Amino acid sequence: MAAGVAAWLPFARAAAIGWMPVANCPMPLAPAEKNKRQDELIILNVSGRRFQTWRTTLERYPDTLLGSTEKEFFFNEDTKEYFFDRDPEVFRCILNFYRTGKLHYPRYECISAYDEELAFYGILPEIIGDCCYEEYKDRKRENAERLMDDNDSENNQEGSMPSLSFRQTMWRAFENPHTSTLALVFYYVTGFFIAVSVITNVVETVPCGTVPGSKELPCGERYAVAFFCLDTACVMIFTVEYLLRLFAAPSRYRFIRSVMSIIDVVAIMPYYIGLVMTNNEDVSGAFVTLRVFRVFRIFKFSRHSQGLRILGYTLKSCASELGFLLFSLTMAIIIFATVMFYAEKGSSASKFTSIPASFWYTIVTMTTLGYGDMVPKTIAGKIFGSICSLSGVLVIALPVPVIVSNFSRIYHQNQRADKRRAQKKARLARIRVAKTGSSNAYLHSKRNGLLNEALELTGSTEEEQHMTKGTSLIESQHHHLLHCLEKTTNHEFIDEQLFEQNCMESSMQNYPSSRSPSLSSHAGLSTSCCSRRHKKSSHLPNSSVPATRLRSMQELSTIHIQCSEQPSLTTSRSSLNMKSDDGLRPNCKAAQITTAIISIPTPPALTPEGESRPGPGSPGPAALPSSANIVKVSAL
Amino acid sequence: MEMATVRHRPEALELLEAQSKFTKKELQILYRGFKNPGYLSFSHECPSGVVNEETFKEIYSQFFPQGDSTTYAHFLFNAFDTDHNGSVSFEDFVMGLSILLRGTVQEKLNWAFNLYDINKDGYITKEEMLDIMKAIYDMMGKCTYPVLKEDAPRQHVETFFQKMDKNKDGVVTIDEFIESCQKDENIMRSMQLFENVI
């Protein structure tokens, strides 16, 4: 229960009167309100600034410092006020949380100071309201990153690092060249060789002066051996680098699939293929084409340049915008090419031989290049040509700024959206945990409550008070409300894992289905706790029931209690009977404390798995899966 | 509907004190809780001074985390919203609570009858009772022991009608209801359960 709505608990309890005529069983007793005080104003003195509020306002959140009895530690008897030696500015926000239920984060406040105050007052930061949560998380993350950076630089300076395996150090060296001098050296060496390789490819094709007696040769053919050696050296370095990276990668499969490794492979493949292939005429054409791929070595620079990587990422994220630009351009090109073709059809010796041939003219005109190799000669052609170039300016110029601004917007938005999604998931998870926490609190207190009432019966009042000190009045009232609901519907709340177990047990039954109707009709009787009216009580002494002969005895309206503190609970009958004396539930101030064990077949859910005994005397429920640590207590 | 500008001020404190069975101090406490429902997981635009059905449902569901209490909260809302204008004002709230907490047993039973009689025609039919029962069982949620069967509400309705419907005509009138409840000591006792809630 979100404690903030504790103010409405009286209403919810009053509305429970709506269940009373429907219920078949008597209701449990309401928790007594010991020393009920009238609501009073209390004074909170925070470093001299006095705040006043109602006591019940603070008690809305009983698991915080101000809402629980912990604040009594700060009570000053002389001045009859609560004194806190803390920051009054932040206290304003905290007190507003009690008043309105929303915790706000003031922007001028330092994040770590705020966190400290929240921790002092026992308030979880997760309940910061939506209006301020994003800001809070951002500031917190910045702070954490700054701390991490500080730590990292400290570590680097000290040079003391946890010992990683050889493979991990290698990977770190590859990814971040600043970790060690060796990594830096490797980084620069590979960079140098990439540059050499690219320059080689370029210079290879430059005409290099003439050898007397033959025509002008490019340098590549004149100094073929030298270039070949250079190429070999570069490819060797690249191969070694690739293999080393492959060895050091934490996930080889992922590494092979990554873009950079594909570029690496493509860069060195042509050389090896060239080695393998012979120098005959047919394949040399293909071989030449392969050399084109050597230019991809230039992309290896992106490992060395952060900017290239960012550019690649933004292009990827703006792919849809680029695609749209391309599509609209294509549309315009086709339209204008068609028009120009038909306009120029009449003219003689026209270069516009077909529509695809006109594409070239349209593209050159629309991008305002205007090479002049194709020009319209007819008047209509010239008119449409001018319209084409004018519209080209518009079509090209307009989307480009939009795309550029899209780049920055989308880039930042992506960052923020990912951030928010991660935060939201974490928040929802925490809220869910809190919710299960409240239902677990009820189940937990049920267990304690049984022991409480048992103690009540035996008359030991001091221990009872000791037990009930744990839960606040509001909690006990809330639990009483849930208890009334259980009584109204004759079903109990249990937690998820118990429920799953019961489902599994019931589904593993090999009873023929024909038996289940009879069982269910009995089940209807047996689950009704009011069947004490029809009870055929046979009081059986504990000793006469041997531990193993459980088959004929069934229990009536048993209550599952998860006893986590008692791990190895035997399921012997005698111990169960002993427990049953303790865990009596005195409904309706009943004076009947006898242990009545009635032989009625249990509902299928109670029977253990694997038992395939037929007959109405179905196997006793005592053979429980011991892993569940469930104690069955017979109740009256 | 401009939520922000609709403001509703309740009647004067003395008037409410005369009409209901609460003292001034109790009314003050009630109003403070009413006007500020406290932390809700998503903020509803609630015109100050009245509670609309959404907020009502959300507040009620805070108390029953394991099940789905929206249907029952809907019926409750209709029971509190006596003038059927879609919102529960503070007067409605106080009058309802006054009956539930300080009223005579007769009045309480009347209120319960009104809650069950969904179409307010003076008769509780089996269908109405089944709706109410399903709503109550929904609040239990899924994880119950013993496992909730599909026909548990229906069976419960049958039991209820067996007890309440004296002339076996398929409907329960107010007189049958009150008479049967007064005969059942459990019900009588549980009606006094929440006497000292405020």
Short mmCIF file of C-alpha atoms in Angstrom, two decimals, chain A residues 93-518:
data_model
loop_
_atom_site.label_atom_id
_atom_site.label_comp_id
_atom_site.label_asym_id
_atom_site.label_seq_id
_atom_site.Cartn_x
_atom_site.Cartn_y
_atom_site.Cartn_z
CA CYS A 93 11.25 19.59 0.05
CA ILE A 94 11.11 16.63 2.34
CA LEU A 95 8.28 18.02 4.39
CA ASN A 96 6.40 18.84 1.21
CA PHE A 97 6.70 15.22 0.30
CA TYR A 98 4.73 14.27 3.38
CA ARG A 99 2.16 16.93 2.67
CA THR A 100 1.58 16.36 -1.01
CA GLY A 101 2.93 12.89 -1.62
CA LYS A 102 5.31 14.13 -4.30
CA LEU A 103 9.00 14.48 -3.75
CA HIS A 104 10.60 17.22 -5.80
CA TYR A 105 14.23 17.78 -6.57
CA PRO A 106 15.28 21.44 -6.48
CA ARG A 107 17.64 22.24 -9.31
CA TYR A 108 19.92 24.48 -7.36
CA GLU A 109 20.70 21.77 -4.89
CA CYS A 110 23.82 19.67 -5.10
CA ILE A 111 23.00 16.11 -5.94
CA SER A 112 25.15 14.45 -3.32
CA ALA A 113 23.93 16.74 -0.54
CA TYR A 114 20.36 15.95 -1.54
CA ASP A 115 21.06 12.23 -1.59
CA GLU A 116 22.55 12.41 1.86
CA GLU A 117 19.52 14.17 3.24
CA LEU A 118 17.20 11.63 1.65
CA ALA A 119 19.21 8.81 3.11
CA PHE A 120 19.10 10.44 6.53
CA TYR A 121 15.34 10.78 6.48
CA GLY A 122 14.88 7.29 5.14
CA ILE A 123 13.26 8.27 1.87
CA LEU A 124 13.98 6.35 -1.29
CA PRO A 125 14.95 8.56 -4.23
CA GLU A 126 12.80 6.44 -6.52
CA ILE A 127 9.66 8.20 -5.39
CA ILE A 128 10.77 11.48 -6.83
CA GLY A 129 7.90 12.74 -8.91
CA ASP A 130 7.88 12.52 -12.68
CA CYS A 131 8.43 16.23 -13.01
CA CYS A 132 11.83 16.10 -11.39
CA TYR A 133 12.92 12.54 -11.87
CA GLU A 134 14.69 12.96 -15.19
CA GLU A 135 16.69 15.89 -13.96
CA TYR A 136 17.61 14.01 -10.83
CA LYS A 137 18.78 10.97 -12.73
CA ASP A 138 20.78 13.03 -15.19
CA ARG A 139 22.58 14.88 -12.45
CA LYS A 140 23.19 11.64 -10.63
CA ARG A 141 24.66 10.03 -13.71
CA GLU A 142 26.91 12.99 -14.41
CA ASN A 143 28.10 12.83 -10.87
CA ALA A 144 28.75 9.11 -11.09
CA GLU A 145 30.64 9.52 -14.35
CA ARG A 146 32.73 12.27 -12.89
CA LEU A 147 33.54 10.08 -9.94
CA MET A 148 34.40 7.24 -12.26
CA ASP A 149 36.65 9.46 -14.35
CA ASP A 150 38.40 10.61 -11.25
CA ASN A 151 38.84 7.05 -10.15
CA ASP A 152 40.12 6.02 -13.55
CA SER A 153 42.67 8.77 -13.77
CA GLU A 154 43.75 7.94 -10.27
CA ASN A 155 44.17 4.34 -11.24
CA ASN A 156 46.13 5.23 -14.33
CA GLN A 157 48.47 7.40 -12.41
CA GLU A 158 49.01 4.86 -9.74
CA GLY A 159 49.42 2.14 -12.28
CA SER A 160 47.92 -0.43 -9.98
CA MET A 161 45.41 -2.44 -11.86
CA PRO A 162 43.79 -5.71 -11.06
CA SER A 163 45.58 -8.47 -12.79
CA LEU A 164 43.82 -9.38 -16.00
CA SER A 165 44.58 -12.31 -18.15
CA PHE A 166 46.98 -11.87 -21.03
CA ARG A 167 44.12 -12.00 -23.48
CA GLN A 168 42.18 -9.31 -21.64
CA THR A 169 45.16 -6.99 -21.46
CA MET A 170 45.66 -7.41 -25.17
CA TRP A 171 42.06 -6.58 -25.88
CA ARG A 172 42.22 -3.54 -23.66
CA ALA A 173 45.38 -2.46 -25.42
CA PHE A 174 43.69 -2.74 -28.79
CA GLU A 175 40.58 -0.89 -27.78
CA ASN A 176 42.18 1.89 -25.84
CA PRO A 177 45.69 2.73 -26.97
CA HIS A 178 46.37 4.96 -24.01
CA THR A 179 46.54 2.13 -21.53
CA SER A 180 50.17 1.31 -22.10
CA THR A 181 53.11 2.39 -24.19
CA LEU A 182 53.11 -0.84 -26.13
CA ALA A 183 49.51 -0.23 -27.13
CA LEU A 184 50.38 3.29 -28.19
CA VAL A 185 53.27 2.05 -30.28
CA PHE A 186 51.07 -0.54 -31.92
CA TYR A 187 48.45 2.11 -32.60
CA TYR A 188 50.88 4.41 -34.35
CA VAL A 189 52.56 1.63 -36.28
CA THR A 190 49.30 0.39 -37.71
CA GLY A 191 48.26 3.95 -38.50
CA PHE A 192 51.52 4.52 -40.32
CA PHE A 193 51.17 1.39 -42.36
CA ILE A 194 47.60 2.20 -43.31
CA ALA A 195 48.81 5.56 -44.57
CA VAL A 196 51.69 3.93 -46.43
CA SER A 197 49.37 1.43 -48.01
CA VAL A 198 46.94 4.07 -49.18
CA ILE A 199 49.68 6.27 -50.56
CA THR A 200 51.18 3.31 -52.32
CA ASN A 201 47.90 2.55 -53.99
CA VAL A 202 47.64 6.12 -55.13
CA VAL A 203 51.19 6.56 -56.34
CA GLU A 204 51.12 3.26 -58.17
CA THR A 205 48.98 4.76 -60.84
CA VAL A 206 50.94 7.95 -61.40
CA PRO A 207 52.88 8.02 -64.63
CA CYS A 208 56.47 7.89 -63.72
CA GLY A 209 58.47 9.13 -66.59
CA THR A 210 59.47 7.12 -69.60
CA VAL A 211 61.88 4.30 -70.02
CA PRO A 212 63.66 4.77 -73.27
CA GLY A 213 62.13 2.55 -75.86
CA SER A 214 58.66 2.14 -74.41
CA LYS A 215 55.68 4.27 -73.69
CA GLU A 216 54.92 6.04 -70.49
CA LEU A 217 54.43 3.67 -67.61
CA PRO A 218 52.76 4.21 -64.32
CA CYS A 219 55.07 3.87 -61.39
CA GLY A 220 53.46 0.69 -60.35
CA GLU A 221 54.69 -1.14 -63.38
CA ARG A 222 58.06 0.53 -63.49
CA TYR A 223 59.02 -0.26 -59.98
CA ALA A 224 56.87 -3.31 -59.72
CA VAL A 225 59.12 -5.12 -57.33
CA ALA A 226 59.37 -2.23 -54.89
CA PHE A 227 55.67 -1.71 -54.83
CA PHE A 228 55.10 -5.39 -54.41
CA CYS A 229 57.40 -5.47 -51.42
CA LEU A 230 55.66 -2.52 -49.85
CA ASP A 231 52.30 -4.09 -50.43
CA THR A 232 53.46 -7.36 -48.94
CA ALA A 233 54.80 -5.63 -45.87
CA CYS A 234 51.55 -3.75 -45.31
CA VAL A 235 49.42 -6.81 -45.80
CA MET A 236 51.59 -8.79 -43.44
CA ILE A 237 51.16 -6.16 -40.75
CA PHE A 238 47.44 -6.04 -41.33
CA THR A 239 47.14 -9.80 -41.21
CA VAL A 240 49.07 -10.02 -37.99
CA GLU A 241 46.94 -7.28 -36.50
CA TYR A 242 43.73 -9.01 -37.53
CA LEU A 243 44.82 -12.33 -36.11
CA LEU A 244 45.88 -10.72 -32.88
CA ARG A 245 42.56 -8.97 -32.54
CA LEU A 246 40.76 -12.19 -33.29
CA PHE A 247 42.69 -13.96 -30.59
CA ALA A 248 42.13 -11.26 -28.00
CA ALA A 249 38.46 -10.66 -28.66
CA PRO A 250 36.23 -11.69 -25.76
CA SER A 251 33.56 -12.90 -28.12
CA ARG A 252 35.08 -14.11 -31.35
CA TYR A 253 31.81 -14.65 -33.09
CA ARG A 254 30.73 -11.09 -32.39
CA PHE A 255 34.10 -9.77 -33.43
CA ILE A 256 33.93 -11.54 -36.78
CA ARG A 257 30.56 -10.03 -37.44
CA SER A 258 31.57 -6.49 -36.56
CA VAL A 259 32.00 -3.88 -39.26
CA MET A 260 35.62 -3.13 -38.57
CA SER A 261 36.73 -6.71 -38.92
CA ILE A 262 34.87 -7.04 -42.20
CA ILE A 263 36.72 -4.00 -43.45
CA ASP A 264 39.97 -5.59 -42.32
CA VAL A 265 39.24 -8.76 -44.20
CA VAL A 266 38.18 -6.94 -47.34
CA ALA A 267 41.34 -4.90 -47.21
CA ILE A 268 43.72 -7.83 -47.20
CA MET A 269 41.78 -10.31 -49.30
CA PRO A 270 42.79 -8.94 -52.72
CA TYR A 271 46.44 -9.56 -51.99
CA TYR A 272 45.95 -13.17 -51.08
CA ILE A 273 43.64 -13.79 -53.95
CA GLY A 274 46.23 -12.21 -56.19
CA LEU A 275 48.86 -14.56 -54.82
CA VAL A 276 46.72 -17.55 -55.50
CA MET A 277 45.62 -16.66 -58.96
CA THR A 278 47.95 -17.19 -61.90
CA ASN A 279 48.81 -14.45 -64.29
CA ASN A 280 46.78 -15.53 -67.29
CA GLU A 281 44.79 -13.14 -69.37
CA ASP A 282 41.28 -14.27 -68.50
CA VAL A 283 41.35 -13.61 -64.84
CA SER A 284 43.67 -10.63 -64.87
CA GLY A 285 40.69 -8.42 -65.61
CA ALA A 286 38.97 -9.65 -62.53
CA PHE A 287 42.20 -9.35 -60.63
CA VAL A 288 42.47 -5.72 -61.52
CA THR A 289 38.99 -5.15 -60.20
CA LEU A 290 39.94 -6.72 -56.95
CA ARG A 291 42.66 -4.19 -56.46
CA VAL A 292 39.95 -1.62 -56.12
CA PHE A 293 39.10 -3.13 -52.82
CA ARG A 294 42.48 -2.17 -51.52
CA VAL A 295 41.18 1.34 -51.15
CA PHE A 296 38.99 0.12 -48.33
CA ARG A 297 42.08 0.16 -46.21
CA ILE A 298 41.38 3.79 -45.75
CA PHE A 299 38.39 2.89 -43.64
CA LYS A 300 40.71 1.28 -41.17
CA PHE A 301 41.42 4.82 -40.09
CA SER A 302 38.06 4.90 -38.40
CA ARG A 303 39.55 2.91 -35.56
CA HIS A 304 41.92 5.77 -35.12
CA SER A 305 39.41 8.53 -35.44
CA GLN A 306 36.45 9.05 -33.16
CA GLY A 307 34.89 11.53 -35.58
CA LEU A 308 34.64 9.03 -38.39
CA ARG A 309 32.83 6.65 -36.15
CA ILE A 310 30.35 9.29 -35.09
CA LEU A 311 29.77 10.24 -38.71
CA GLY A 312 29.09 6.66 -39.61
CA TYR A 313 26.67 6.32 -36.75
CA THR A 314 24.74 9.43 -37.61
CA LEU A 315 24.50 8.42 -41.24
CA LYS A 316 23.10 5.14 -40.10
CA SER A 317 20.57 6.78 -37.87
CA CYS A 318 19.47 9.20 -40.58
CA ALA A 319 19.08 6.52 -43.16
CA SER A 320 15.38 7.11 -43.55
CA GLU A 321 15.80 10.81 -44.23
CA LEU A 322 18.50 10.13 -46.79
CA GLY A 323 16.36 7.49 -48.37
CA PHE A 324 13.52 9.91 -48.70
CA LEU A 325 15.77 12.49 -50.29
CA LEU A 326 16.98 9.95 -52.76
CA PHE A 327 13.46 8.90 -53.58
CA SER A 328 12.20 12.38 -54.24
CA LEU A 329 15.25 13.12 -56.38
CA THR A 330 14.63 9.99 -58.38
CA MET A 331 11.06 11.02 -58.97
CA ALA A 332 12.09 14.44 -60.18
CA ILE A 333 14.82 13.00 -62.40
CA ILE A 334 12.46 10.57 -64.08
CA ILE A 335 9.88 13.25 -64.68
CA PHE A 336 12.29 15.73 -66.18
CA ALA A 337 14.17 13.13 -68.19
CA THR A 338 10.96 11.99 -69.78
CA VAL A 339 9.93 15.54 -70.57
CA MET A 340 13.31 16.42 -72.06
CA PHE A 341 13.41 13.28 -74.13
CA TYR A 342 10.07 13.98 -75.73
CA ALA A 343 10.85 17.65 -76.11
CA GLU A 344 14.12 16.92 -77.89
CA LYS A 345 12.78 14.04 -79.92
CA GLY A 346 12.14 16.20 -82.90
CA SER A 347 15.55 17.78 -83.11
CA SER A 348 18.09 16.15 -85.38
CA ALA A 349 21.32 14.70 -84.07
CA SER A 350 19.99 15.03 -80.60
CA LYS A 351 22.04 13.57 -77.81
CA PHE A 352 18.85 12.67 -75.99
CA THR A 353 18.65 9.25 -77.57
CA SER A 354 16.55 7.63 -74.86
CA ILE A 355 15.07 8.42 -71.52
CA PRO A 356 17.90 6.77 -69.59
CA ALA A 357 20.29 8.82 -71.69
CA SER A 358 18.42 11.92 -70.54
CA PHE A 359 18.91 10.91 -66.93
CA TRP A 360 22.50 12.07 -67.15
CA TYR A 361 21.43 15.49 -68.44
CA THR A 362 18.78 15.83 -65.73
CA ILE A 363 21.11 14.92 -62.91
CA VAL A 364 23.85 17.24 -64.13
CA THR A 365 21.37 20.08 -64.53
CA MET A 366 19.50 19.60 -61.29
CA THR A 367 22.65 19.53 -59.22
CA THR A 368 23.67 22.72 -61.03
CA LEU A 369 26.82 21.08 -62.40
CA GLY A 370 26.09 21.78 -66.03
CA TYR A 371 28.91 19.96 -67.84
CA GLY A 372 27.56 20.98 -71.20
CA ASP A 373 28.10 17.66 -72.92
CA MET A 374 24.37 17.39 -73.46
CA VAL A 375 22.37 20.54 -74.21
CA PRO A 376 18.82 20.92 -75.51
CA LYS A 377 18.45 22.48 -78.93
CA THR A 378 14.72 22.91 -79.38
CA ILE A 379 12.87 25.77 -77.80
CA ALA A 380 10.65 23.48 -75.82
CA GLY A 381 13.72 21.61 -74.65
CA LYS A 382 15.38 24.82 -73.53
CA ILE A 383 12.26 25.91 -71.67
CA PHE A 384 11.97 22.63 -69.87
CA GLY A 385 15.69 22.58 -69.31
CA SER A 386 15.54 25.87 -67.47
CA ILE A 387 12.59 24.72 -65.43
CA CYS A 388 14.64 21.63 -64.61
CA SER A 389 17.64 23.57 -63.36
CA LEU A 390 15.47 25.94 -61.31
CA SER A 391 13.61 23.12 -59.65
CA GLY A 392 16.87 21.32 -59.14
CA VAL A 393 18.05 24.11 -56.90
CA LEU A 394 14.90 23.77 -54.83
CA VAL A 395 14.86 20.02 -54.68
CA ILE A 396 18.46 19.76 -53.61
CA ALA A 397 18.76 22.81 -51.43
CA LEU A 398 15.65 22.37 -49.36
CA PRO A 399 16.10 18.95 -47.82
CA VAL A 400 19.77 19.41 -47.05
CA PRO A 401 19.39 21.80 -44.12
CA VAL A 402 16.48 19.73 -42.91
CA ILE A 403 18.67 16.68 -42.98
CA VAL A 404 21.49 18.49 -41.25
CA SER A 405 19.23 19.65 -38.48
CA ASN A 406 17.71 16.20 -38.38
CA PHE A 407 21.15 14.81 -37.81
CA SER A 408 21.71 16.78 -34.68
CA ARG A 409 18.14 16.45 -33.46
CA ILE A 410 17.95 12.72 -34.03
CA TYR A 411 21.37 12.18 -32.61
CA HIS A 412 20.54 13.95 -29.37
CA GLN A 413 17.07 12.50 -29.27
CA ASN A 414 18.39 8.98 -29.61
CA GLN A 415 20.63 9.55 -26.71
CA ARG A 416 17.82 10.92 -24.60
CA ALA A 417 15.29 8.26 -25.62
CA ASP A 418 17.64 5.43 -24.73
CA LYS A 419 18.33 7.12 -21.45
CA ARG A 420 14.68 7.51 -20.64
CA ARG A 421 13.83 3.96 -21.64
CA ALA A 422 16.50 2.53 -19.38
CA GLN A 423 15.36 4.75 -16.52
CA LYS A 424 11.73 3.82 -17.01
CA LYS A 425 12.47 0.12 -16.95
CA ALA A 426 14.44 0.46 -13.79
CA ARG A 427 11.73 2.59 -12.19
CA LEU A 428 8.95 0.21 -13.04
CA ALA A 429 10.98 -2.66 -11.68
CA ARG A 430 11.45 -0.82 -8.42
CA ILE A 431 7.79 0.10 -8.15
CA ARG A 432 6.88 -3.51 -8.79
CA VAL A 433 9.24 -4.61 -6.06
CA ALA A 434 7.62 -2.15 -3.69
CA LYS A 435 4.20 -3.47 -4.60
CA THR A 436 5.14 -7.06 -3.99
CA GLY A 437 6.77 -5.82 -0.85
CA SER A 438 3.46 -4.62 0.46
CA SER A 439 1.68 -7.87 -0.30
CA ASN A 440 4.59 -9.77 1.15
CA ALA A 441 4.30 -7.61 4.21
CA TYR A 442 0.77 -8.83 4.66
CA LEU A 443 1.71 -12.48 4.26
CA HIS A 444 4.61 -11.98 6.58
CA SER A 445 2.47 -10.40 9.21
CA LYS A 446 -0.12 -13.14 8.85
CA ARG A 447 2.47 -15.59 9.92
CA ASN A 448 3.49 -13.42 12.80
CA GLY A 449 -0.14 -12.78 13.58
CA LEU A 450 -0.79 -16.48 14.09
CA LEU A 451 1.93 -16.67 16.65
CA ASN A 452 0.60 -13.46 18.18
CA GLU A 453 -2.85 -14.80 18.69
CA ALA A 454 -1.47 -18.02 20.03
CA LEU A 455 0.43 -16.09 22.60
CA GLU A 456 -2.63 -14.03 23.32
CA LEU A 457 -4.49 -17.18 24.11
CA THR A 458 -1.88 -18.47 26.47
CA GLY A 459 -2.07 -15.19 28.24
CA SER A 460 1.44 -13.96 27.97
CA THR A 461 0.81 -10.30 27.47
CA GLU A 462 4.34 -9.03 27.57
CA GLU A 463 5.43 -11.11 24.64
CA GLU A 464 2.36 -10.10 22.72
CA GLN A 465 3.18 -6.46 23.09
CA HIS A 466 6.69 -7.24 22.05
CA MET A 467 5.45 -8.81 18.86
CA THR A 468 3.00 -6.15 17.88
CA LYS A 469 5.52 -3.41 18.32
CA GLY A 470 6.88 -4.30 14.92
CA THR A 471 3.92 -3.18 12.85
CA SER A 472 2.40 0.25 13.00
CA LEU A 473 -1.26 0.78 13.68
CA ILE A 474 -2.00 1.68 10.10
CA GLU A 475 -0.33 -1.47 8.87
CA SER A 476 -2.23 -3.65 11.28
CA GLN A 477 -5.47 -2.01 10.24
CA HIS A 478 -4.65 -2.57 6.60
CA HIS A 479 -3.85 -6.20 7.27
CA HIS A 480 -7.08 -6.59 9.17
CA LEU A 481 -8.89 -5.26 6.11
CA LEU A 482 -7.21 -7.80 3.85
CA HIS A 483 -8.02 -10.49 6.39
CA CYS A 484 -11.70 -9.57 6.26
CA LEU A 485 -11.60 -9.93 2.49
CA GLU A 486 -10.11 -13.37 2.85
CA LYS A 487 -12.88 -14.35 5.21
CA THR A 488 -15.54 -13.01 2.91
CA THR A 489 -14.38 -15.05 -0.03
CA ASN A 490 -13.12 -18.09 1.86
CA HIS A 491 -9.84 -17.91 0.02
CA GLU A 492 -6.49 -16.81 1.22
CA PHE A 493 -3.72 -14.70 -0.17
CA ILE A 494 -0.55 -16.59 -0.82
CA ASP A 495 2.57 -15.50 -2.59
CA GLU A 496 3.54 -16.33 -6.14
CA GLN A 497 5.85 -19.25 -5.59
CA LEU A 498 3.45 -21.08 -3.34
CA PHE A 499 0.76 -20.56 -5.92
CA GLU A 500 2.98 -21.96 -8.66
CA GLN A 501 3.76 -24.97 -6.53
CA ASN A 502 0.11 -25.63 -5.88
CA CYS A 503 -0.63 -25.37 -9.55
CA MET A 504 2.15 -27.79 -10.34
CA GLU A 505 0.96 -30.20 -7.71
CA SER A 506 -2.58 -30.16 -8.93
CA SER A 507 -1.56 -30.53 -12.54
CA MET A 508 0.60 -33.56 -11.80
CA GLN A 509 -2.27 -35.56 -10.48
CA ASN A 510 -3.05 -38.83 -12.17
CA TYR A 511 -6.46 -39.13 -10.71
CA PRO A 512 -9.15 -40.01 -13.22
CA SER A 513 -11.20 -36.98 -13.93
CA SER A 514 -14.38 -38.70 -12.90
CA ARG A 515 -13.30 -38.57 -9.36
CA SER A 516 -12.81 -34.89 -9.27
CA PRO A 517 -16.49 -33.91 -9.19
CA SER A 518 -16.96 -35.91 -6.06
#
